[in-house]
Amino acid sequence: MKKIFVKVDEDIIKKILKRGSTLVVATAITMTLSGCNREIIDTKYGLDTGLTIGDDTAIIFEIENWKDYEGEQYQLKTPQGLVMLSSSFDTELFYGHSDTYSVKSFASNAISNLGELHYLGLISDKDKRFNYQIIDTHWKYNKATIFNKNKALVANIVKWRSYQGEQFQIVTEDGMVMLPSSYNAKLFYDLQSPIKAEDFAKKYVGSDGQVHVYGEEISVGNFNYDILDLNYVFNKIIIFKDETAVVLPIDNWTDYEGEQLQVSVHNGPLLLTAAYDSILINDTKSQNKAITIAKMLSDNVFDYSLGFPDTKGFLNKVLLDLEYGFNNAIISNNNSATAISIDKWCDYKGEQLQITLPTGDVILTSSLFLDLLNGGSEKINASTLACDYATGKVIDKAQNVTNKALFNCQILDLNYKFKYALKLINGNVTILPLYRWKDYYNSNGYKSAHCSVRADGTKIYKILSEEPSPNCEQLQLELSDQETVVLASSYNTVLVDNITPIEEIAEMFRGENGTIINLESVFGKPKDSSWNWKLIDTKWTYNYAIYEAGQNCQIFDINTWMDFSDGEQVQLKFLDNRGMLTSYINTSLIYAKDESKVEILGKAFSGQNIKTGSVYKYRSLNK
């Protein structure tokens, strides 16, 4: 991560031509003959409306222009002059207009009856055919916002830096350095806008939320991007869970693809945790400390850093990781935590972790739900941290929490069979029996360049090379009825090859108030074989989409779909003139011959065996 490089996006025309005309024509003919509804060439560069889903809130705003970064972040500018660098995980972009369907109805259905719908400025009816910002000329942000449920921190910053769309590094005027994930953080430039970052934050957390401001507003000039990152010291980490925050002092750290952070906790375990809900902190030069940040974003803070001396020197990042032993793990989700012992583990490009339990069960999950630990002390270990991660349901099955495993990394993964998939949404667990499955390792190829700045502020780029960044973003699940297919994000989908009853595995992932719904009665038993990994993908048609963000699930008929090589986003065209660019984090694509099974999936995803009225379908689009 720590490179003195910045990305340069390719020109749109070159990006299209790069696909190769022969391949495009051949693939298009094949798809047309097979009835495929996947688009090959992207022609949608006019997006007029944005929607951000907050803590049971929805914010609608007009887009003056926009730019996309590796599918992870959008740079968005409103007509009022507010510039925002936002994660694509909680923000959807829309194009076109519809008489039967509006962004307002979409937003209203994503929140509960008590939720709040907000507008960020006036919204015009102007149809923007092309408002994509080809060349990025905006390199200044004066504020960063970090969100945690119904709390927000607005920090006035003097410098910023972005890492592959995954993380922001921000520096405040008093010297506090923070490295949050872009999953729950945004950058703003609001010095020339009547709408401020604080206004956005208040709408995001709702009327029952809290917004804290860190530092005084300052002018940042025309350029405050931190070209040369010399900060290689972080002395603390804050891990945020649904109802708690844990502050840990660290002796050293390293990161993996911007997805995971590995830290050696002072007088504690070696900990591999997700970057999504963590912030690395260097507070050695600031009068404020990490505990200040934690208390601004959580009411329940466990602080283990009291009395920990400030880290000295210029480097505590581990450049060569030789730690390949983890003997315990914590599964956490929606105010629940389960500490377990593990026999083996392996890592997939920072996106996923596969663990083998002493019972022989194999689990492949996003690191969003799983921490790995090795060793620890009586005060800080897998069992104590599991109790800190949740105020609700806590299960402790960890063993030998102070002992260390020397090496139990599974070098050669020979497990190509998974019987079930667990879909995790808002603490609910849906058990999906599998016939076959396939994962997608997409390549985020991009040009890397060295950037230098002249005295007059002009930026000069020298193209160095094309750098691939392989990652597993999606899982294609063919269900046991052999006619229903789900294309789901690997972030919230767990694969299981179980010996223990699947309901017991599901219980470890169930949130405090979540439900477990087993759909074997609908789709049948999983395929009994030693191998059900799908070698060649022949599924190119999806006729439904389930939008899963917010409080409810929404089901849509789709005309066409298109995903991008980075695997982060999918562009959907509905059955009228409306379409959207959304993250796979929030949206699953479905192919089904039986429409009733799509309804069953949507209701199960949102836990609707105990609630009613929260799954919406836009059947009028069929007319």
Short mmCIF file of N, CA and C in Angstrom, two decimals, residues 330-448:
data_model
loop_
_atom_site.label_atom_id
_atom_site.label_comp_id
_atom_site.label_asym_id
_atom_site.label_seq_id
_atom_site.Cartn_x
_atom_site.Cartn_y
_atom_site.Cartn_z
N ILE A 330 -12.42 -14.94 15.71
CA ILE A 330 -13.66 -14.35 16.20
C ILE A 330 -14.56 -14.07 15.01
N ILE A 331 -15.75 -14.65 15.01
CA ILE A 331 -16.78 -14.33 14.03
C ILE A 331 -17.70 -13.30 14.67
N SER A 332 -17.87 -12.15 14.02
CA SER A 332 -18.72 -11.11 14.59
C SER A 332 -19.66 -10.55 13.52
N ASN A 333 -20.88 -10.23 13.94
CA ASN A 333 -21.88 -9.72 13.01
C ASN A 333 -23.06 -9.18 13.80
N ASN A 334 -23.37 -7.90 13.59
CA ASN A 334 -24.57 -7.28 14.15
C ASN A 334 -24.74 -7.55 15.65
N ASN A 335 -23.78 -7.08 16.40
CA ASN A 335 -23.78 -7.14 17.87
C ASN A 335 -23.82 -8.57 18.39
N SER A 336 -23.17 -9.48 17.68
CA SER A 336 -22.93 -10.83 18.18
C SER A 336 -21.49 -11.20 17.88
N ALA A 337 -20.92 -12.07 18.70
CA ALA A 337 -19.53 -12.49 18.50
C ALA A 337 -19.37 -13.93 18.99
N THR A 338 -18.59 -14.70 18.23
CA THR A 338 -18.30 -16.08 18.59
C THR A 338 -16.80 -16.31 18.48
N ALA A 339 -16.18 -16.70 19.58
CA ALA A 339 -14.75 -17.03 19.59
C ALA A 339 -14.61 -18.54 19.39
N ILE A 340 -13.77 -18.94 18.43
CA ILE A 340 -13.60 -20.35 18.10
C ILE A 340 -12.12 -20.66 17.91
N SER A 341 -11.77 -21.94 18.05
CA SER A 341 -10.43 -22.41 17.72
C SER A 341 -10.41 -22.90 16.28
N ILE A 342 -9.25 -22.78 15.62
CA ILE A 342 -9.12 -23.21 14.23
C ILE A 342 -7.91 -24.12 14.08
N ASP A 343 -8.00 -25.04 13.13
CA ASP A 343 -6.88 -25.93 12.82
C ASP A 343 -6.00 -25.36 11.72
N LYS A 344 -6.64 -24.85 10.64
CA LYS A 344 -5.90 -24.33 9.50
C LYS A 344 -6.57 -23.07 8.97
N TRP A 345 -5.82 -22.31 8.22
CA TRP A 345 -6.35 -21.10 7.62
C TRP A 345 -5.61 -20.80 6.32
N CYS A 346 -6.24 -20.05 5.45
CA CYS A 346 -5.55 -19.52 4.27
C CYS A 346 -6.25 -18.23 3.85
N ASP A 347 -5.52 -17.41 3.11
CA ASP A 347 -5.96 -16.06 2.77
C ASP A 347 -6.04 -15.93 1.26
N TYR A 348 -7.06 -15.18 0.78
CA TYR A 348 -7.21 -14.97 -0.65
C TYR A 348 -7.18 -13.48 -0.96
N LYS A 349 -6.01 -12.98 -1.26
CA LYS A 349 -5.80 -11.62 -1.76
C LYS A 349 -6.43 -10.55 -0.87
N GLY A 350 -6.52 -10.82 0.42
CA GLY A 350 -7.07 -9.82 1.33
C GLY A 350 -8.57 -9.73 1.31
N GLU A 351 -9.23 -10.47 0.40
CA GLU A 351 -10.68 -10.39 0.29
C GLU A 351 -11.37 -11.41 1.20
N GLN A 352 -10.82 -12.60 1.25
CA GLN A 352 -11.48 -13.69 1.96
C GLN A 352 -10.49 -14.48 2.80
N LEU A 353 -11.02 -15.11 3.83
CA LEU A 353 -10.25 -16.02 4.68
C LEU A 353 -10.97 -17.36 4.71
N GLN A 354 -10.19 -18.43 4.57
CA GLN A 354 -10.75 -19.77 4.68
C GLN A 354 -10.18 -20.42 5.92
N ILE A 355 -11.05 -20.94 6.77
CA ILE A 355 -10.61 -21.59 8.00
C ILE A 355 -11.18 -23.00 8.06
N THR A 356 -10.40 -23.89 8.67
CA THR A 356 -10.84 -25.25 8.94
C THR A 356 -10.93 -25.42 10.45
N LEU A 357 -12.09 -25.81 10.94
CA LEU A 357 -12.31 -25.96 12.37
C LEU A 357 -11.85 -27.34 12.83
N PRO A 358 -11.64 -27.53 14.13
CA PRO A 358 -11.27 -28.86 14.65
C PRO A 358 -12.29 -29.94 14.30
N THR A 359 -13.53 -29.54 14.05
CA THR A 359 -14.58 -30.49 13.68
C THR A 359 -14.49 -30.93 12.23
N GLY A 360 -13.62 -30.28 11.43
CA GLY A 360 -13.51 -30.58 10.01
C GLY A 360 -14.33 -29.67 9.13
N ASP A 361 -15.13 -28.79 9.70
CA ASP A 361 -15.90 -27.83 8.90
C ASP A 361 -14.96 -26.83 8.23
N VAL A 362 -15.24 -26.52 6.96
CA VAL A 362 -14.47 -25.54 6.21
C VAL A 362 -15.36 -24.35 5.91
N ILE A 363 -14.88 -23.14 6.24
CA ILE A 363 -15.66 -21.91 6.06
C ILE A 363 -14.83 -20.92 5.26
N LEU A 364 -15.40 -20.41 4.18
CA LEU A 364 -14.77 -19.37 3.36
C LEU A 364 -15.61 -18.12 3.50
N THR A 365 -15.05 -17.09 4.12
CA THR A 365 -15.83 -15.89 4.44
C THR A 365 -15.02 -14.63 4.18
N SER A 366 -15.72 -13.53 3.98
CA SER A 366 -15.07 -12.23 3.92
C SER A 366 -14.44 -11.92 5.27
N SER A 367 -13.31 -11.22 5.24
CA SER A 367 -12.67 -10.80 6.49
C SER A 367 -13.51 -9.77 7.24
N LEU A 368 -14.58 -9.29 6.60
CA LEU A 368 -15.50 -8.38 7.28
C LEU A 368 -16.11 -9.01 8.52
N PHE A 369 -16.28 -10.35 8.49
CA PHE A 369 -16.93 -11.05 9.60
C PHE A 369 -15.96 -11.87 10.45
N LEU A 370 -14.68 -11.90 10.09
CA LEU A 370 -13.76 -12.83 10.74
C LEU A 370 -12.45 -12.17 11.11
N ASP A 371 -12.05 -12.30 12.36
CA ASP A 371 -10.72 -11.92 12.84
C ASP A 371 -9.94 -13.19 13.16
N LEU A 372 -8.65 -13.21 12.83
CA LEU A 372 -7.77 -14.30 13.22
C LEU A 372 -6.83 -13.82 14.31
N LEU A 373 -6.56 -14.68 15.31
CA LEU A 373 -5.71 -14.30 16.43
C LEU A 373 -4.72 -15.42 16.73
N ASN A 374 -3.55 -15.00 17.20
CA ASN A 374 -2.55 -15.95 17.63
C ASN A 374 -1.98 -15.49 18.96
N GLY A 375 -2.12 -16.34 19.96
CA GLY A 375 -1.60 -16.01 21.27
C GLY A 375 -2.41 -14.94 21.97
N GLY A 376 -1.80 -14.30 22.93
CA GLY A 376 -2.47 -13.27 23.70
C GLY A 376 -2.06 -13.34 25.16
N SER A 377 -2.62 -12.46 25.93
CA SER A 377 -2.37 -12.43 27.37
C SER A 377 -3.68 -12.71 28.09
N GLU A 378 -3.61 -12.80 29.40
CA GLU A 378 -4.84 -13.01 30.17
C GLU A 378 -5.81 -11.84 30.00
N LYS A 379 -5.27 -10.66 29.71
CA LYS A 379 -6.10 -9.47 29.59
C LYS A 379 -6.66 -9.31 28.18
N ILE A 380 -5.85 -9.58 27.17
CA ILE A 380 -6.27 -9.38 25.78
C ILE A 380 -6.08 -10.69 25.02
N ASN A 381 -7.15 -11.34 24.65
CA ASN A 381 -7.09 -12.59 23.90
C ASN A 381 -8.39 -12.77 23.14
N ALA A 382 -8.53 -13.91 22.47
CA ALA A 382 -9.73 -14.14 21.65
C ALA A 382 -11.01 -14.09 22.48
N SER A 383 -10.97 -14.65 23.68
CA SER A 383 -12.17 -14.68 24.51
C SER A 383 -12.56 -13.30 25.01
N THR A 384 -11.59 -12.53 25.49
CA THR A 384 -11.91 -11.20 26.02
C THR A 384 -12.33 -10.24 24.91
N LEU A 385 -11.68 -10.34 23.74
CA LEU A 385 -12.04 -9.45 22.64
C LEU A 385 -13.43 -9.79 22.10
N ALA A 386 -13.81 -11.06 22.08
CA ALA A 386 -15.15 -11.42 21.66
C ALA A 386 -16.20 -10.75 22.55
N CYS A 387 -15.93 -10.70 23.83
CA CYS A 387 -16.84 -10.03 24.77
C CYS A 387 -16.86 -8.53 24.53
N ASP A 388 -15.73 -7.96 24.09
CA ASP A 388 -15.67 -6.53 23.79
C ASP A 388 -16.35 -6.19 22.47
N TYR A 389 -16.40 -7.14 21.56
CA TYR A 389 -16.97 -6.88 20.24
C TYR A 389 -18.49 -6.80 20.25
N ALA A 390 -19.14 -7.32 21.27
CA ALA A 390 -20.60 -7.35 21.27
C ALA A 390 -21.14 -7.16 22.67
N THR A 391 -22.27 -6.46 22.76
CA THR A 391 -22.98 -6.35 24.03
C THR A 391 -24.16 -7.32 24.07
N GLY A 392 -24.42 -7.98 22.93
CA GLY A 392 -25.55 -8.90 22.85
C GLY A 392 -25.12 -10.34 22.96
N LYS A 393 -25.26 -11.10 21.88
CA LYS A 393 -24.98 -12.53 21.88
C LYS A 393 -23.49 -12.79 21.77
N VAL A 394 -22.91 -13.47 22.75
CA VAL A 394 -21.49 -13.83 22.76
C VAL A 394 -21.36 -15.32 23.06
N ILE A 395 -20.64 -16.03 22.19
CA ILE A 395 -20.37 -17.46 22.37
C ILE A 395 -18.86 -17.65 22.40
N ASP A 396 -18.36 -18.31 23.44
CA ASP A 396 -16.92 -18.50 23.58
C ASP A 396 -16.57 -19.98 23.48
N LYS A 397 -15.94 -20.35 22.34
CA LYS A 397 -15.46 -21.70 22.13
C LYS A 397 -13.95 -21.72 21.89
N ALA A 398 -13.29 -20.61 22.17
CA ALA A 398 -11.84 -20.53 21.95
C ALA A 398 -11.10 -21.38 22.99
N GLN A 399 -9.95 -21.88 22.58
CA GLN A 399 -9.11 -22.70 23.45
C GLN A 399 -7.66 -22.23 23.38
N ASN A 400 -6.95 -22.44 24.49
CA ASN A 400 -5.53 -22.10 24.55
C ASN A 400 -5.28 -20.67 24.05
N VAL A 401 -6.03 -19.74 24.63
CA VAL A 401 -6.04 -18.37 24.11
C VAL A 401 -4.72 -17.63 24.32
N THR A 402 -3.87 -18.10 25.19
CA THR A 402 -2.58 -17.44 25.39
C THR A 402 -1.44 -18.18 24.70
N ASN A 403 -1.73 -19.34 24.12
CA ASN A 403 -0.71 -20.10 23.40
C ASN A 403 -0.59 -19.61 21.97
N LYS A 404 0.54 -19.94 21.33
CA LYS A 404 0.77 -19.54 19.95
C LYS A 404 0.94 -20.74 19.04
N ALA A 405 0.37 -20.61 17.84
CA ALA A 405 0.61 -21.60 16.79
C ALA A 405 1.79 -21.11 15.95
N LEU A 406 2.72 -22.00 15.65
CA LEU A 406 3.90 -21.60 14.88
C LEU A 406 3.59 -21.46 13.40
N PHE A 407 2.90 -22.45 12.84
CA PHE A 407 2.60 -22.42 11.40
C PHE A 407 1.42 -23.36 11.14
N ASN A 408 0.30 -22.79 10.73
CA ASN A 408 -0.84 -23.62 10.33
C ASN A 408 -1.54 -23.04 9.11
N CYS A 409 -0.78 -22.29 8.31
CA CYS A 409 -1.31 -21.75 7.06
C CYS A 409 -1.39 -22.87 6.03
N GLN A 410 -2.53 -22.97 5.36
CA GLN A 410 -2.73 -24.00 4.36
C GLN A 410 -2.17 -23.50 3.03
N ILE A 411 -0.99 -23.99 2.66
CA ILE A 411 -0.30 -23.51 1.47
C ILE A 411 -1.04 -23.91 0.20
N LEU A 412 -1.46 -25.16 0.11
CA LEU A 412 -2.13 -25.66 -1.08
C LEU A 412 -3.59 -25.94 -0.74
N ASP A 413 -4.47 -25.15 -1.29
CA ASP A 413 -5.90 -25.32 -1.02
C ASP A 413 -6.49 -26.33 -2.01
N LEU A 414 -6.93 -27.45 -1.50
CA LEU A 414 -7.52 -28.50 -2.34
C LEU A 414 -9.03 -28.63 -2.11
N ASN A 415 -9.61 -27.66 -1.42
CA ASN A 415 -11.04 -27.72 -1.14
C ASN A 415 -11.82 -27.02 -2.26
N TYR A 416 -12.44 -27.79 -3.10
CA TYR A 416 -13.25 -27.25 -4.19
C TYR A 416 -14.71 -27.65 -4.05
N LYS A 417 -15.10 -27.98 -2.85
CA LYS A 417 -16.48 -28.36 -2.59
C LYS A 417 -17.05 -27.52 -1.46
N PHE A 418 -18.18 -26.91 -1.73
CA PHE A 418 -18.95 -26.24 -0.69
C PHE A 418 -20.41 -26.62 -0.85
N LYS A 419 -21.01 -27.06 0.24
CA LYS A 419 -22.39 -27.54 0.19
C LYS A 419 -23.40 -26.39 0.28
N TYR A 420 -23.04 -25.38 1.05
CA TYR A 420 -23.99 -24.31 1.33
C TYR A 420 -23.33 -22.94 1.16
N ALA A 421 -24.19 -21.96 0.89
CA ALA A 421 -23.81 -20.55 0.98
C ALA A 421 -24.69 -19.91 2.05
N LEU A 422 -24.09 -19.03 2.84
CA LEU A 422 -24.83 -18.25 3.83
C LEU A 422 -24.84 -16.80 3.37
N LYS A 423 -26.00 -16.26 3.14
CA LYS A 423 -26.14 -14.87 2.75
C LYS A 423 -26.43 -14.05 4.01
N LEU A 424 -25.56 -13.07 4.32
CA LEU A 424 -25.65 -12.32 5.57
C LEU A 424 -26.07 -10.88 5.28
N ILE A 425 -27.24 -10.50 5.76
CA ILE A 425 -27.76 -9.15 5.58
C ILE A 425 -28.42 -8.69 6.86
N ASN A 426 -27.92 -7.61 7.44
CA ASN A 426 -28.52 -7.01 8.64
C ASN A 426 -28.70 -8.02 9.77
N GLY A 427 -27.74 -8.92 9.93
CA GLY A 427 -27.82 -9.90 11.00
C GLY A 427 -28.60 -11.15 10.65
N ASN A 428 -29.34 -11.12 9.54
CA ASN A 428 -30.10 -12.30 9.09
C ASN A 428 -29.20 -13.24 8.31
N VAL A 429 -29.44 -14.53 8.45
CA VAL A 429 -28.67 -15.55 7.74
C VAL A 429 -29.63 -16.39 6.90
N THR A 430 -29.39 -16.40 5.59
CA THR A 430 -30.17 -17.24 4.69
C THR A 430 -29.29 -18.41 4.24
N ILE A 431 -29.74 -19.63 4.47
CA ILE A 431 -29.00 -20.84 4.09
C ILE A 431 -29.42 -21.25 2.68
N LEU A 432 -28.45 -21.24 1.74
CA LEU A 432 -28.71 -21.58 0.36
C LEU A 432 -28.01 -22.89 0.01
N PRO A 433 -28.74 -23.95 -0.33
CA PRO A 433 -28.12 -25.21 -0.73
C PRO A 433 -27.55 -25.10 -2.15
N LEU A 434 -26.35 -25.64 -2.37
CA LEU A 434 -25.65 -25.43 -3.63
C LEU A 434 -25.61 -26.68 -4.49
N TYR A 435 -25.78 -26.47 -5.80
CA TYR A 435 -25.48 -27.49 -6.79
C TYR A 435 -24.05 -27.29 -7.30
N ARG A 436 -23.72 -26.03 -7.69
CA ARG A 436 -22.37 -25.67 -8.09
C ARG A 436 -22.09 -24.24 -7.67
N TRP A 437 -20.81 -23.88 -7.68
CA TRP A 437 -20.42 -22.52 -7.34
C TRP A 437 -19.20 -22.12 -8.16
N LYS A 438 -19.01 -20.82 -8.29
CA LYS A 438 -17.83 -20.30 -8.99
C LYS A 438 -17.46 -18.95 -8.38
N ASP A 439 -16.16 -18.72 -8.25
CA ASP A 439 -15.69 -17.41 -7.79
C ASP A 439 -15.04 -16.69 -8.95
N TYR A 440 -14.98 -15.36 -8.83
CA TYR A 440 -14.44 -14.52 -9.89
C TYR A 440 -13.27 -13.70 -9.35
N TYR A 441 -12.10 -13.98 -9.89
CA TYR A 441 -10.92 -13.20 -9.53
C TYR A 441 -10.70 -12.16 -10.61
N ASN A 442 -11.24 -10.98 -10.37
CA ASN A 442 -11.13 -9.91 -11.34
C ASN A 442 -9.78 -9.23 -11.22
N SER A 443 -9.41 -8.51 -12.26
CA SER A 443 -8.11 -7.85 -12.26
C SER A 443 -8.31 -6.36 -12.41
N ASN A 444 -7.90 -5.61 -11.39
CA ASN A 444 -7.97 -4.15 -11.42
C ASN A 444 -6.74 -3.60 -12.12
N GLY A 445 -6.61 -3.84 -13.41
CA GLY A 445 -5.43 -3.32 -14.11
C GLY A 445 -5.51 -1.81 -14.21
N TYR A 446 -4.45 -1.13 -13.88
CA TYR A 446 -4.44 0.32 -14.00
C TYR A 446 -3.01 0.79 -14.25
N LYS A 447 -2.90 1.95 -14.84
CA LYS A 447 -1.60 2.55 -15.06
C LYS A 447 -1.12 3.19 -13.77
N SER A 448 0.09 2.91 -13.38
CA SER A 448 0.65 3.59 -12.23
C SER A 448 1.64 4.64 -12.74
#
